[in-house]
C-alpha cells in the first residue's frame, strides 16, 4: 500500500498505520493526556514565545480543531480492536496534506516537552523509550506517507530502534 490522493477529494491522503500496537498506542496516549493536563494546570506566561506548555497546548488545540474529525474513525477502529482483544491493528487515516507540517511541529514540541519532564519540573515523568519510539513512528508515518513513501509497519520500525 502506498499513500495516494483519495479519489473523491484530491487534497486528502490515505495514511496507513500497519501492525499498530494497541497497548503502545494506549500507553503513549495516556502519557500525552497526563502531560497535557499538567501543562494546562501550570500554563505559564502566554506571552513567552518559548513557553513549551503554552505552545504545545495551543498546537494540540489547533490540531484538534483543524484535524480532529479525521481521527474519529480510526480511533473507533482501534478501540473496537482492543475490545476484541487484538494486540495490533491496521488503520487508515484520510488526512489533508497540510497535516504534515502541523505534525512536524507537534513532534518537535513533544520532544521539547520530554526534556521539560526530564528536568524534573513536572509531576509527569518523561515517557519511556518505547513510548517515544512509538510516537516517533506514528507521527513519522504521516509525514513520509504524505510525501509519497510506502508505510512502514510498527513491528518493522520497532525492530530497528
Short mmCIF file of C-alpha atoms in Angstrom, two decimals:
data_model
loop_
_atom_site.label_atom_id
_atom_site.label_comp_id
_atom_site.label_asym_id
_atom_site.label_seq_id
_atom_site.Cartn_x
_atom_site.Cartn_y
_atom_site.Cartn_z
CA UNK A 1 0.00 0.00 0.00
CA UNK A 2 1.24 3.46 -0.79
CA UNK A 3 -0.16 6.80 0.18
CA UNK A 4 -2.17 8.20 -2.65
CA UNK A 5 -4.63 11.03 -3.02
CA UNK A 6 -8.14 9.87 -2.26
CA UNK A 7 -10.11 9.84 -5.49
CA UNK A 8 -13.14 11.75 -4.20
CA UNK A 9 -11.04 14.52 -2.62
CA UNK A 10 -7.61 15.25 -4.12
CA UNK A 11 -6.48 17.24 -1.07
CA UNK A 12 -6.81 14.18 1.20
CA UNK A 13 -4.17 11.46 1.51
CA UNK A 14 -4.51 7.94 2.89
CA UNK A 15 -2.02 7.22 5.67
CA UNK A 16 -1.81 3.53 6.58
CA UNK A 17 -0.63 2.58 10.05
CA UNK A 18 0.16 -1.11 9.83
CA UNK A 19 0.61 -3.51 12.71
CA UNK A 20 -0.05 -0.72 15.20
CA UNK A 21 0.37 -1.99 18.75
CA UNK A 22 -2.81 -1.23 20.65
CA UNK A 23 -1.05 -1.29 24.02
CA UNK A 24 1.68 1.08 22.77
CA UNK A 25 -0.98 3.39 21.34
CA UNK A 26 -2.92 3.42 24.61
CA UNK A 27 0.20 3.84 26.77
CA UNK A 28 1.53 6.69 24.65
CA UNK A 29 -1.89 8.38 24.51
CA UNK A 30 -2.26 8.11 28.29
CA UNK A 31 1.14 9.73 28.82
CA UNK A 32 0.26 12.59 26.48
CA UNK A 33 -3.09 13.10 28.21
CA UNK A 34 -1.32 13.29 31.58
CA UNK A 35 1.24 15.74 30.21
CA UNK A 36 -1.41 17.96 28.62
CA UNK A 37 -3.44 18.03 31.87
CA UNK A 38 -0.40 19.09 33.85
CA UNK A 39 0.59 21.69 31.25
CA UNK A 40 -2.95 23.10 31.41
CA UNK A 41 -2.55 23.50 35.17
CA UNK A 42 0.83 25.22 35.07
CA UNK A 43 0.17 27.01 31.77
CA UNK A 44 2.73 29.76 32.33
CA UNK A 45 3.02 33.11 30.60
CA UNK A 46 1.24 33.03 27.21
CA UNK A 47 3.30 36.00 26.02
CA UNK A 48 6.51 34.00 26.31
CA UNK A 49 7.13 32.52 22.85
CA UNK A 50 9.49 29.85 24.16
CA UNK A 51 7.00 28.60 26.75
CA UNK A 52 6.71 24.89 25.88
CA UNK A 53 3.45 24.25 27.79
CA UNK A 54 1.67 27.19 26.16
CA UNK A 55 2.93 26.39 22.66
CA UNK A 56 2.17 22.68 22.96
CA UNK A 57 -1.35 23.20 24.32
CA UNK A 58 -2.09 25.78 21.61
CA UNK A 59 -0.87 23.40 18.91
CA UNK A 60 -2.86 20.46 20.31
CA UNK A 61 -5.98 22.63 20.35
CA UNK A 62 -5.32 23.79 16.80
CA UNK A 63 -4.78 20.20 15.61
CA UNK A 64 -7.97 19.06 17.30
CA UNK A 65 -10.00 21.87 15.71
CA UNK A 66 -8.49 21.50 12.24
CA UNK A 67 -7.96 17.76 12.01
CA UNK A 68 -9.87 16.08 14.85
CA UNK A 69 -12.66 14.87 12.60
CA UNK A 70 -10.11 12.87 10.57
CA UNK A 71 -9.15 10.73 13.57
CA UNK A 72 -12.60 9.72 14.82
CA UNK A 73 -12.99 6.69 12.53
CA UNK A 74 -9.51 5.27 13.07
CA UNK A 75 -9.76 5.80 16.84
CA UNK A 76 -13.05 3.88 16.85
CA UNK A 77 -11.35 1.06 14.90
CA UNK A 78 -8.51 0.96 17.44
CA UNK A 79 -10.95 0.80 20.37
CA UNK A 80 -13.03 -1.90 18.66
CA UNK A 81 -9.89 -3.99 18.06
CA UNK A 82 -8.91 -3.53 21.71
CA UNK A 83 -12.36 -4.67 22.84
CA UNK A 84 -11.96 -7.80 20.68
CA UNK A 85 -8.68 -8.49 22.49
CA UNK A 86 -6.47 -7.89 19.48
CA UNK A 87 -2.87 -6.87 20.11
CA UNK A 88 -2.42 -4.87 16.93
CA UNK A 89 -4.50 -3.32 14.19
CA UNK A 90 -4.12 -1.78 10.75
CA UNK A 91 -5.87 1.58 10.39
CA UNK A 92 -6.08 4.13 7.64
CA UNK A 93 -6.37 7.85 8.25
CA UNK A 94 -7.59 10.14 5.48
CA UNK A 95 -5.97 13.46 6.15
CA UNK A 96 -5.33 16.75 4.38
CA UNK A 97 -1.80 17.24 3.07
CA UNK A 98 -1.41 20.21 5.40
CA UNK A 99 -1.46 17.79 8.32
CA UNK A 100 2.19 17.11 7.51
CA UNK A 101 3.56 20.46 8.68
CA UNK A 102 1.38 20.50 11.80
CA UNK A 103 2.62 17.05 12.82
CA UNK A 104 6.24 18.05 12.30
CA UNK A 105 5.65 20.96 14.69
CA UNK A 106 3.90 18.61 17.14
CA UNK A 107 6.82 16.18 17.05
CA UNK A 108 9.29 18.99 17.77
CA UNK A 109 7.23 20.31 20.69
CA UNK A 110 6.69 16.85 22.17
CA UNK A 111 10.45 16.29 22.06
CA UNK A 112 10.91 19.57 23.93
CA UNK A 113 8.19 18.54 26.39
CA UNK A 114 10.09 15.29 27.04
CA UNK A 115 13.11 17.37 28.02
CA UNK A 116 10.90 19.53 30.21
CA UNK A 117 9.77 16.34 32.00
CA UNK A 118 13.36 15.08 32.36
CA UNK A 119 14.36 18.32 34.09
CA UNK A 120 12.10 17.32 36.97
CA UNK A 121 9.97 20.45 36.91
CA UNK A 122 6.78 18.44 36.46
CA UNK A 123 4.93 15.63 38.18
CA UNK A 124 4.66 13.93 34.80
CA UNK A 125 7.75 11.85 34.15
CA UNK A 126 9.42 11.68 30.76
CA UNK A 127 7.99 8.94 28.57
CA UNK A 128 9.91 5.66 28.40
CA UNK A 129 11.95 4.98 25.25
CA UNK A 130 9.28 2.61 23.89
CA UNK A 131 6.64 5.34 24.08
CA UNK A 132 8.95 7.82 22.37
CA UNK A 133 9.71 5.28 19.63
CA UNK A 134 6.01 4.61 19.10
CA UNK A 135 5.19 8.33 18.98
CA UNK A 136 8.04 8.94 16.52
CA UNK A 137 6.82 6.11 14.30
CA UNK A 138 3.20 7.27 14.47
CA UNK A 139 3.96 10.89 13.54
CA UNK A 140 6.68 9.91 11.04
CA UNK A 141 4.26 7.71 9.12
CA UNK A 142 2.01 10.67 8.40
CA UNK A 143 4.90 12.81 7.20
CA UNK A 144 6.57 10.23 4.98
CA UNK A 145 3.36 8.85 3.53
CA UNK A 146 2.05 12.32 2.72
CA UNK A 147 5.37 12.74 0.90
CA UNK A 148 4.56 9.58 -1.08
CA UNK A 149 6.61 6.89 0.71
CA UNK A 150 5.11 3.47 1.46
CA UNK A 151 4.09 2.63 5.04
CA UNK A 152 6.49 1.02 7.47
CA UNK A 153 4.68 -1.40 9.81
CA UNK A 154 5.20 -0.78 13.54
CA UNK A 155 6.90 -4.17 14.15
CA UNK A 156 9.43 -3.46 11.40
CA UNK A 157 10.13 0.05 12.71
CA UNK A 158 10.32 -1.14 16.33
CA UNK A 159 12.84 -3.83 15.40
CA UNK A 160 15.20 -1.13 14.12
CA UNK A 161 15.07 1.10 17.23
#
